mmCIF file of C-alpha atoms in Angstrom:
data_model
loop_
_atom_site.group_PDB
_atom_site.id
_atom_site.type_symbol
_atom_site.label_atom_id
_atom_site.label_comp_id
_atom_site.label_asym_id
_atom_site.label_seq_id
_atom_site.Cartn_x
_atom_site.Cartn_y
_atom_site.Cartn_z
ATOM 1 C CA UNK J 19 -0.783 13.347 27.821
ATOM 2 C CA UNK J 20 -1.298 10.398 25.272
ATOM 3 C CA UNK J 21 1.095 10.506 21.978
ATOM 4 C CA UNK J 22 -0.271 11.393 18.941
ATOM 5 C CA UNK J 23 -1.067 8.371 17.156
ATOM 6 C CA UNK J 24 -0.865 8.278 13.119
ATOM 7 C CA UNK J 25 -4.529 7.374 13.009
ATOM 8 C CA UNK J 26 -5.296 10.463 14.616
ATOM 9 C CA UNK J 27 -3.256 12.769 12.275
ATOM 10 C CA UNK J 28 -5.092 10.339 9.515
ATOM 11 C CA UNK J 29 -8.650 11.279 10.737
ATOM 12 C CA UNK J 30 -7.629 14.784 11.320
ATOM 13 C CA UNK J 31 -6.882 14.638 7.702
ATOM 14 C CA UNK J 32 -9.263 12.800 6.052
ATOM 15 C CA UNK J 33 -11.943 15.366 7.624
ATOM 16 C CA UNK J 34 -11.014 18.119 5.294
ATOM 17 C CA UNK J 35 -10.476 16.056 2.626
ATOM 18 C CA UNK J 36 -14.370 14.913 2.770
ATOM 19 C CA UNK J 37 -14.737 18.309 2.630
ATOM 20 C CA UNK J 38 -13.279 18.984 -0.167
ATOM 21 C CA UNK J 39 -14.817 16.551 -1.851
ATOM 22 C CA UNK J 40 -17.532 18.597 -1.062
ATOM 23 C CA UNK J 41 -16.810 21.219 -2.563
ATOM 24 C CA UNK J 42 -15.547 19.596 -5.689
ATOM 25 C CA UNK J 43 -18.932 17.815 -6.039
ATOM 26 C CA UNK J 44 -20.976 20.861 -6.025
ATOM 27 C CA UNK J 45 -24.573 20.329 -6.812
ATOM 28 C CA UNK J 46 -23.679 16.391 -7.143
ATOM 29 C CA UNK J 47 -24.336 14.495 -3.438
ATOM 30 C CA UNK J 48 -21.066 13.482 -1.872
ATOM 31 C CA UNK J 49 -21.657 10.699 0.581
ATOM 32 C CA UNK J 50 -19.680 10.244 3.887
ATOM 33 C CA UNK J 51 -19.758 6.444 2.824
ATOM 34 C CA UNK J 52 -18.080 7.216 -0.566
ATOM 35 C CA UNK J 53 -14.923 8.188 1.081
ATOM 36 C CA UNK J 54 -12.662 5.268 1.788
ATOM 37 C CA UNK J 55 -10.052 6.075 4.661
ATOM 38 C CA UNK J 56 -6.908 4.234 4.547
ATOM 39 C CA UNK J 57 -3.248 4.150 5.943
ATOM 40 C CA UNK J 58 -0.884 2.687 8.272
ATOM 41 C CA UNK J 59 -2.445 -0.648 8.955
ATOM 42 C CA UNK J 60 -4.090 -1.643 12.373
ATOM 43 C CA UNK J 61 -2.450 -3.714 14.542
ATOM 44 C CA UNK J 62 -4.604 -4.190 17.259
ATOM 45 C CA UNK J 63 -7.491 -6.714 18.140
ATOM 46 C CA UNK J 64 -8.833 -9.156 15.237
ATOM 47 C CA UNK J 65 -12.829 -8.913 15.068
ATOM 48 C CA UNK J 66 -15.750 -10.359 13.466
ATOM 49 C CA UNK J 67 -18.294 -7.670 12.301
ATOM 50 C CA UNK J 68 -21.533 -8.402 10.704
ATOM 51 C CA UNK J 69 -22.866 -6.157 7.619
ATOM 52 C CA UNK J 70 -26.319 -5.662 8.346
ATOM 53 C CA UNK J 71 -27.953 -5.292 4.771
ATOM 54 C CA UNK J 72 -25.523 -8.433 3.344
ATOM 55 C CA UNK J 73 -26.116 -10.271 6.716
ATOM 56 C CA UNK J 74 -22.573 -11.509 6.324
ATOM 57 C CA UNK J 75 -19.957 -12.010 8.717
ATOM 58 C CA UNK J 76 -16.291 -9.771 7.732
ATOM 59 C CA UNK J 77 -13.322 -10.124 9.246
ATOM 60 C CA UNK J 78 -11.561 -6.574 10.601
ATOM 61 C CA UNK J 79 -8.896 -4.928 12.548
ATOM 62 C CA UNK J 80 -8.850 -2.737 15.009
ATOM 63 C CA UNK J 81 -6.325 0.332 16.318
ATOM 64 C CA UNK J 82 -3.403 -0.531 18.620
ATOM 65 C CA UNK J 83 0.154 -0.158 18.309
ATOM 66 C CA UNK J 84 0.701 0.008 15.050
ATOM 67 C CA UNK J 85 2.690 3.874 15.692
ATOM 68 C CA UNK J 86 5.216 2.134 18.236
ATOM 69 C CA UNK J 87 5.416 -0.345 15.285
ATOM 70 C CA UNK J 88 6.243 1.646 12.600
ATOM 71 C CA UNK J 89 8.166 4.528 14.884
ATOM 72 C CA UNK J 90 10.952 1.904 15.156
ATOM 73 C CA UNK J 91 11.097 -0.184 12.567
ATOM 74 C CA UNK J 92 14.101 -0.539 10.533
ATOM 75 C CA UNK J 93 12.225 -0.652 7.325
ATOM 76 C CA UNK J 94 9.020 0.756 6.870
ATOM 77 C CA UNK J 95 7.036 0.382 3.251
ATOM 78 C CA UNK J 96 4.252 2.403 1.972
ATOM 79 C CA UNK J 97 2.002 0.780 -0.492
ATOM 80 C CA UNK J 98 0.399 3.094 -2.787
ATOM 81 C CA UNK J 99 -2.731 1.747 -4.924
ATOM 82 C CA UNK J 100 -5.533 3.221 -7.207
ATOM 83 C CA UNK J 101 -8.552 3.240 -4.884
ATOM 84 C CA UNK J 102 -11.207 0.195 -3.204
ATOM 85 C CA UNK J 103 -13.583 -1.003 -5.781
ATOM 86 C CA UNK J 104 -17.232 -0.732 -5.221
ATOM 87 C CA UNK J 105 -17.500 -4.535 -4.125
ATOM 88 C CA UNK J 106 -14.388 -4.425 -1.950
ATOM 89 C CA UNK J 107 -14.300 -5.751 1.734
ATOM 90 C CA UNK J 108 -13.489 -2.743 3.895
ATOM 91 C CA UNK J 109 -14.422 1.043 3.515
ATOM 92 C CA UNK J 110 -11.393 1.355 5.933
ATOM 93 C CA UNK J 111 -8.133 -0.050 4.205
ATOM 94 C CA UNK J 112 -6.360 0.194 7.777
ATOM 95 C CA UNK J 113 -9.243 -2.339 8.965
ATOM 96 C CA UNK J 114 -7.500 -4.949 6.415
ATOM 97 C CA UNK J 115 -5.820 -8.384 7.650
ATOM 98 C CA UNK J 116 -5.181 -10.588 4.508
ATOM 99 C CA UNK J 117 -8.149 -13.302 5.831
ATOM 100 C CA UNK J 118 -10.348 -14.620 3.533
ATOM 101 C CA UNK J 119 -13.951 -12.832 3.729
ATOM 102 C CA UNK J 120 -16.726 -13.348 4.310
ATOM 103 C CA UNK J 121 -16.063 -15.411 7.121
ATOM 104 C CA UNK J 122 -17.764 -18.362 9.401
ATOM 105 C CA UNK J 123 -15.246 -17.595 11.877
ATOM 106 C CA UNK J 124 -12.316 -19.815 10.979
ATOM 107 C CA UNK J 125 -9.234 -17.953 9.908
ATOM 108 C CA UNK J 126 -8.639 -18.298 6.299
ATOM 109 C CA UNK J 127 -5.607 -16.937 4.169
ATOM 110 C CA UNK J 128 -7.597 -15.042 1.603
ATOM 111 C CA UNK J 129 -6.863 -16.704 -1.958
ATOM 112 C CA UNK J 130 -7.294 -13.487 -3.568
ATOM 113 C CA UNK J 131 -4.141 -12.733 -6.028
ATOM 114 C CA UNK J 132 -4.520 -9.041 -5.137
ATOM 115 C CA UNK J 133 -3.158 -10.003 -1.661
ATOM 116 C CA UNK J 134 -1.093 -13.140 -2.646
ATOM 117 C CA UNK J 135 1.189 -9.891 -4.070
ATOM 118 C CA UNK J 136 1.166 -7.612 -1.341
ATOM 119 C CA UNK J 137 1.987 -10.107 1.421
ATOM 120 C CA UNK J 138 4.514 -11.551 -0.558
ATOM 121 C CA UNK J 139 6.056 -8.563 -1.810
ATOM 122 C CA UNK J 140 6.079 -6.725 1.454
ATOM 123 C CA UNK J 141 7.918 -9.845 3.286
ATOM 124 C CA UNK J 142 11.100 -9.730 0.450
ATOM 125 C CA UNK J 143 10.798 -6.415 0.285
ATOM 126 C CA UNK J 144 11.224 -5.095 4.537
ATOM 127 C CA UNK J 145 13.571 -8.130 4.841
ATOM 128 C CA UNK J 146 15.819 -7.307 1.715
ATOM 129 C CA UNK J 147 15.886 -3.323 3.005
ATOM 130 C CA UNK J 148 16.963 -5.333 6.582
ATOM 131 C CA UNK J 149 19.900 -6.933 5.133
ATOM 132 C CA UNK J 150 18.643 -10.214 5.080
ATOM 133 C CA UNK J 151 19.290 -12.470 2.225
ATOM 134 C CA UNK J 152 16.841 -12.653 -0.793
ATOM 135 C CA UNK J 153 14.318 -15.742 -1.034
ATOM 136 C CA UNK J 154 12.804 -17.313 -4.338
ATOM 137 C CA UNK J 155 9.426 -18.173 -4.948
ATOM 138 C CA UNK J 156 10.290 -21.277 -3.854
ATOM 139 C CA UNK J 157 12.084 -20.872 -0.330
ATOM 140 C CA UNK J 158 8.767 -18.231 0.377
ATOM 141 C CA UNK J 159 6.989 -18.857 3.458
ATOM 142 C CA UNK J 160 3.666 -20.387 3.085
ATOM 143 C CA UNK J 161 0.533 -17.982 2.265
ATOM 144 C CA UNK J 162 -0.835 -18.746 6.007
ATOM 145 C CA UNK J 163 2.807 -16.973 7.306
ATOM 146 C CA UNK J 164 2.955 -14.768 4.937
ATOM 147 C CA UNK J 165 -0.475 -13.296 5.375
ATOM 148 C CA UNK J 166 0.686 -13.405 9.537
ATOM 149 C CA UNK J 167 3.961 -11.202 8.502
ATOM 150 C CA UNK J 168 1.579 -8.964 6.580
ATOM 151 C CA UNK J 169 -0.528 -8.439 9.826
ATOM 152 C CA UNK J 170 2.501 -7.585 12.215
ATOM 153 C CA UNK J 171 4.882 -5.900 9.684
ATOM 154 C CA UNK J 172 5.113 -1.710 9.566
ATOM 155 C CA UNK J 173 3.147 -1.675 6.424
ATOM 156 C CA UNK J 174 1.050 1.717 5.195
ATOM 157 C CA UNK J 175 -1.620 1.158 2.599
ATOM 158 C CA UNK J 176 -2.413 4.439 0.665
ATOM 159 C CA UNK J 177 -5.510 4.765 -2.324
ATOM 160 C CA UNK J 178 -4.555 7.856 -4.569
ATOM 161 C CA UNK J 179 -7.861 8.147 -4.775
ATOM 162 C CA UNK J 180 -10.295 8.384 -1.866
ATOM 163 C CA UNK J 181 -13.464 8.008 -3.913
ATOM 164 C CA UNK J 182 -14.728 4.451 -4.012
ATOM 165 C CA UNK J 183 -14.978 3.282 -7.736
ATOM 166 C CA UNK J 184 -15.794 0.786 -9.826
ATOM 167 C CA UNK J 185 -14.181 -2.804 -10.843
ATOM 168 C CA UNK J 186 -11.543 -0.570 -12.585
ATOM 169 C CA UNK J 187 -9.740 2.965 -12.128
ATOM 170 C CA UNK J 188 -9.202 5.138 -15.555
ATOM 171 C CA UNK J 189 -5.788 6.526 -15.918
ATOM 172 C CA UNK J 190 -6.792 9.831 -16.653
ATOM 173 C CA UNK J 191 -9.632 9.310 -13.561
ATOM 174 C CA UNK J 192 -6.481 8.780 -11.129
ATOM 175 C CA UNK J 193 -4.650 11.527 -12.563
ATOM 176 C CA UNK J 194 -7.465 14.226 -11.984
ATOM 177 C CA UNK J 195 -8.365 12.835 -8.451
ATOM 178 C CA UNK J 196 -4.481 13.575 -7.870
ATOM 179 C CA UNK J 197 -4.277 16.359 -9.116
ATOM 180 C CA UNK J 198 -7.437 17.882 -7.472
ATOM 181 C CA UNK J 199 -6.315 17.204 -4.199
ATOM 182 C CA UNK J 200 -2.870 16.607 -4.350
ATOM 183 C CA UNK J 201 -2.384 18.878 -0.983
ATOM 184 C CA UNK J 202 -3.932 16.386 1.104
ATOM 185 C CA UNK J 203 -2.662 13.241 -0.535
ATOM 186 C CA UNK J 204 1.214 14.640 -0.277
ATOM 187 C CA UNK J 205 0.423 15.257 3.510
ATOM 188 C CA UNK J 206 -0.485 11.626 3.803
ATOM 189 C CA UNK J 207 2.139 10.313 1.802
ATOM 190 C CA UNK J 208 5.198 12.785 3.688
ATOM 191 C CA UNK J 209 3.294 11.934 6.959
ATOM 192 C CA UNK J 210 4.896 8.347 6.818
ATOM 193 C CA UNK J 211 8.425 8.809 6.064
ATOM 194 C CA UNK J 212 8.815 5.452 4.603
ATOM 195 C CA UNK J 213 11.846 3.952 3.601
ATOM 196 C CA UNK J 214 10.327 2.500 0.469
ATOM 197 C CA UNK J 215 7.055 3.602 -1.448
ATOM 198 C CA UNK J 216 5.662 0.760 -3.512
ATOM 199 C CA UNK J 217 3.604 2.414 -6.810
ATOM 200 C CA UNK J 218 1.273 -0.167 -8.108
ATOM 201 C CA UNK J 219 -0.509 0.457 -11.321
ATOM 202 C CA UNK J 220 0.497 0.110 -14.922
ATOM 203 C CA UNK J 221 0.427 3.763 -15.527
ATOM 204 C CA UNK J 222 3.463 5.418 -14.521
ATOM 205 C CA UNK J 223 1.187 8.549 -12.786
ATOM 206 C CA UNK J 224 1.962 7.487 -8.968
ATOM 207 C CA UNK J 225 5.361 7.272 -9.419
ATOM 208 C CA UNK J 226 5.836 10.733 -11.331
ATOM 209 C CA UNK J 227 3.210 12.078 -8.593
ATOM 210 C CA UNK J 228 5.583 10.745 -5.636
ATOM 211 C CA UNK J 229 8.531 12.181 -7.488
ATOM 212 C CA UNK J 230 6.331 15.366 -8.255
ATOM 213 C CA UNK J 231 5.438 16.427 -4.607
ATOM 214 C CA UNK J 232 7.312 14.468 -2.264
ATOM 215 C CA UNK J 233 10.573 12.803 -2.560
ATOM 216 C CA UNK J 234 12.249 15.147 -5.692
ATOM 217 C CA UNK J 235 15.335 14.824 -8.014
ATOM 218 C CA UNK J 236 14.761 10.614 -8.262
ATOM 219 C CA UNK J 237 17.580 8.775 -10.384
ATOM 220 C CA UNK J 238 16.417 5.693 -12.364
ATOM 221 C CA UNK J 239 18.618 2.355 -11.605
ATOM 222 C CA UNK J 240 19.048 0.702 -14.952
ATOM 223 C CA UNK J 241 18.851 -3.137 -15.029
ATOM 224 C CA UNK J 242 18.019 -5.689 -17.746
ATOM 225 C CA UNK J 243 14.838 -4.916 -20.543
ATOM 226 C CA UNK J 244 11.853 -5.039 -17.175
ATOM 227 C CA UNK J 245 10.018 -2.871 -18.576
ATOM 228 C CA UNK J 246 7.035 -3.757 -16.418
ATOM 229 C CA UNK J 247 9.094 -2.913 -13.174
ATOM 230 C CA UNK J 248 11.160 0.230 -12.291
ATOM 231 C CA UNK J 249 13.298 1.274 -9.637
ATOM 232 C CA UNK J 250 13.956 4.843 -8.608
ATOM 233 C CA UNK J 251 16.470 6.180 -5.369
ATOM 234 C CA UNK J 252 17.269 9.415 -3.731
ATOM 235 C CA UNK J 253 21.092 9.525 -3.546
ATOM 236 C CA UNK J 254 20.215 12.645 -0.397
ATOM 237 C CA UNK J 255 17.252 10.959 1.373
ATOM 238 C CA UNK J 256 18.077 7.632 0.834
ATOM 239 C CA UNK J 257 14.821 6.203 -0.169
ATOM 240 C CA UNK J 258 13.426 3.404 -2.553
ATOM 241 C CA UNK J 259 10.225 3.932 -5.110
ATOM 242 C CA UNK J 260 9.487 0.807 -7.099
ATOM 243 C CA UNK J 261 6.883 1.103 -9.782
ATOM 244 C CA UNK J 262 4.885 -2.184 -10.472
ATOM 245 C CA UNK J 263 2.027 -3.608 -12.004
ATOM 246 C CA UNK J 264 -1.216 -2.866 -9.309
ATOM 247 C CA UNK J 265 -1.285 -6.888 -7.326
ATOM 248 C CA UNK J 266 -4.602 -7.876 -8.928
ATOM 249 C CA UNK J 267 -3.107 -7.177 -11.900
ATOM 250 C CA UNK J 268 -5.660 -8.781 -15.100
ATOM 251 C CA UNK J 269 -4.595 -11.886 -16.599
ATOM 252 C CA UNK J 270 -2.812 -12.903 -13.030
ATOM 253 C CA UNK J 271 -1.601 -17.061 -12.665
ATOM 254 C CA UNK J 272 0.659 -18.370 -10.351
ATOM 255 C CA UNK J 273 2.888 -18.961 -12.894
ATOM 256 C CA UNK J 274 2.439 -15.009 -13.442
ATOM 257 C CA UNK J 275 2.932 -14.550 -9.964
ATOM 258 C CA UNK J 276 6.135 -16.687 -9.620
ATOM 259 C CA UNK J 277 7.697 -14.525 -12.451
ATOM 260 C CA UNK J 278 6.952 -11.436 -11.268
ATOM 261 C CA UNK J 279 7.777 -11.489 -7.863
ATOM 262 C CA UNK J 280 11.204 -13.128 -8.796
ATOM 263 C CA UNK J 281 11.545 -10.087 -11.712
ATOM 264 C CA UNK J 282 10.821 -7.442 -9.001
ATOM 265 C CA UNK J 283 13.345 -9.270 -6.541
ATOM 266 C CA UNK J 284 16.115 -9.304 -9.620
ATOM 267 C CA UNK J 285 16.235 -5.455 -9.584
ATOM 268 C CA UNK J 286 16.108 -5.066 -6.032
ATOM 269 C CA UNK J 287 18.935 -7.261 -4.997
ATOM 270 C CA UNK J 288 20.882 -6.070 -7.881
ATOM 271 C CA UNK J 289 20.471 -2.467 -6.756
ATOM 272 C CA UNK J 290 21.287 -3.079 -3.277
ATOM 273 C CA UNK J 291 24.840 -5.004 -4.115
ATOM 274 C CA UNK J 292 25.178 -1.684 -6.270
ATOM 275 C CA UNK J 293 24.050 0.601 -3.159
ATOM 276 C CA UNK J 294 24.639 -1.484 -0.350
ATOM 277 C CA UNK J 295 24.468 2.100 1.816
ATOM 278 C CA UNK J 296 21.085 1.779 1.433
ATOM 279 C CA UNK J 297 20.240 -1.190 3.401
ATOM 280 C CA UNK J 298 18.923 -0.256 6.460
ATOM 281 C CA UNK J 299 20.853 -1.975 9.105
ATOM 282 C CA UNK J 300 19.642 -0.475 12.130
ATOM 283 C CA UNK J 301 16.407 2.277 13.274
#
């Protein structure tokens, strides 16, 4: 008999959360197309699919190891966002790959700043967890590697919300979402078992949400005036939550970007030569 796979316990799951949505809609029309799935990202075959009424060419990706992957990985991170914009590139975060769309074929790093972050924090952050030594902005890999360590590396995207939005997700919109179906959003976020969550959004509400229904009794590790970047630890369970800015955060520069990424690393390596225990040195 075949394994499991997480996308299966992901579909399982998303089908009674569509219908929940439902139910929460009432007399309002809930489309199957409004739902965006999401999750622990596919590592299988690369693809080029059209979209019929743009007639434009999108890179995806499609399932394949990506459990064996993140079943024995030293460090696996969990990046929780908002939800997928209206305009975004992929009903299906777990279809993402970091290339530039829409596409003429070629292989493109996308330029976007929203994943400029996420591969770049997701390489520090798996290889600080490792034990490995921290880099700069400077000594980074280029964005063409980076984006290629963000396609191989045990890395599970999560939207707080399922329902596709707009440009922009209201505080108070994310906190009601949550709220209303905060059964099936704690089942995806315990499903994972990740070593460190990633909260991204200005508002605190992911964090406290993470600390609310999964991973309790969080101390705060105090370090410097960053306000705009927090670290929490369990002391029992041994796991990392940072709270950041979301990575297409308004008013983003690479000068921005520089400074931020080297502000998030500060706190991180300071905590770790403060906890070393919680480098992960092995599975």
């Amino acid at each position: 008999m075949n394994k499991e796979t997480y996308k299966d316990r992901e579909d399982r799951l998303f089908q009674e959360w569509r219908e929940k949505y439902k139910e929460w809609y009432k007399n309002k029309e809930f489309e199957d197309d409004m739902f965006c799935e999401d999750g622990l990202l596919y590592r299988g075959e690369h693809e080029i699919v059209v979209n019929e009424l743009e007639k434009k060419k999108y890179w995806v990706r499609r399932p394949g190891n990506e459990t064996e992957i993140w079943d024995n990985a030293k460090v696996r991170l969990l990046i929780l966002t908002k939800d997928t914009p209206e305009n975004g590139e992929q009903c299906d975060v777990r279809e993402e790959a970091g290339r530039k769309n829409p596409t003429d074929g070629n292989i493109v790093t996308s330029g976007k700043y929203f994943y400029k972050n996420l591969t770049m924090w997701s390489y520090a952050l798996i290889r600080m967890l490792s034990g490995e030594k921290r880099e700069t902005y400077e000594d980074l890999p280029d964005w063409d590697k980076l984006r290629e360590y963000y396609e191989t590396d045990p890395i599970a995207r999560v939207n707080c919300k399922k329902e596709i939005g707009e440009s922009t997700c209201a505080d108070n919109v994310l906190k009601n979402h949550m709220e209303n179906f905060q059964e099936f959003l704690k089942t995806q976020i315990n499903m994972y078992d990740a070593d460190i969550i990633l909260c991204c959004g200005k508002d605190k509400s992911i964090k406290d949400f993470v600390n609310k229904y999964c991973i309790f009794y969080l101390e705060e590790y105090s370090f410097s005036d960053y306000k705009e970047i927090s670290l929490y630890f369990s002391p029992s369970t041994k796991k990392i939550i940072i709270h950041s800015y979301h990575p297409s955060m308004i008013g983003c520069s690479e000068e921005f970007l520089e400074n931020y990424y080297e502000k998030m690393m500060d706190v991180v390596e300071a905590f770790l030569k403060e906890y070393p225990e919680f480098i992960r040195t092995s599975k």
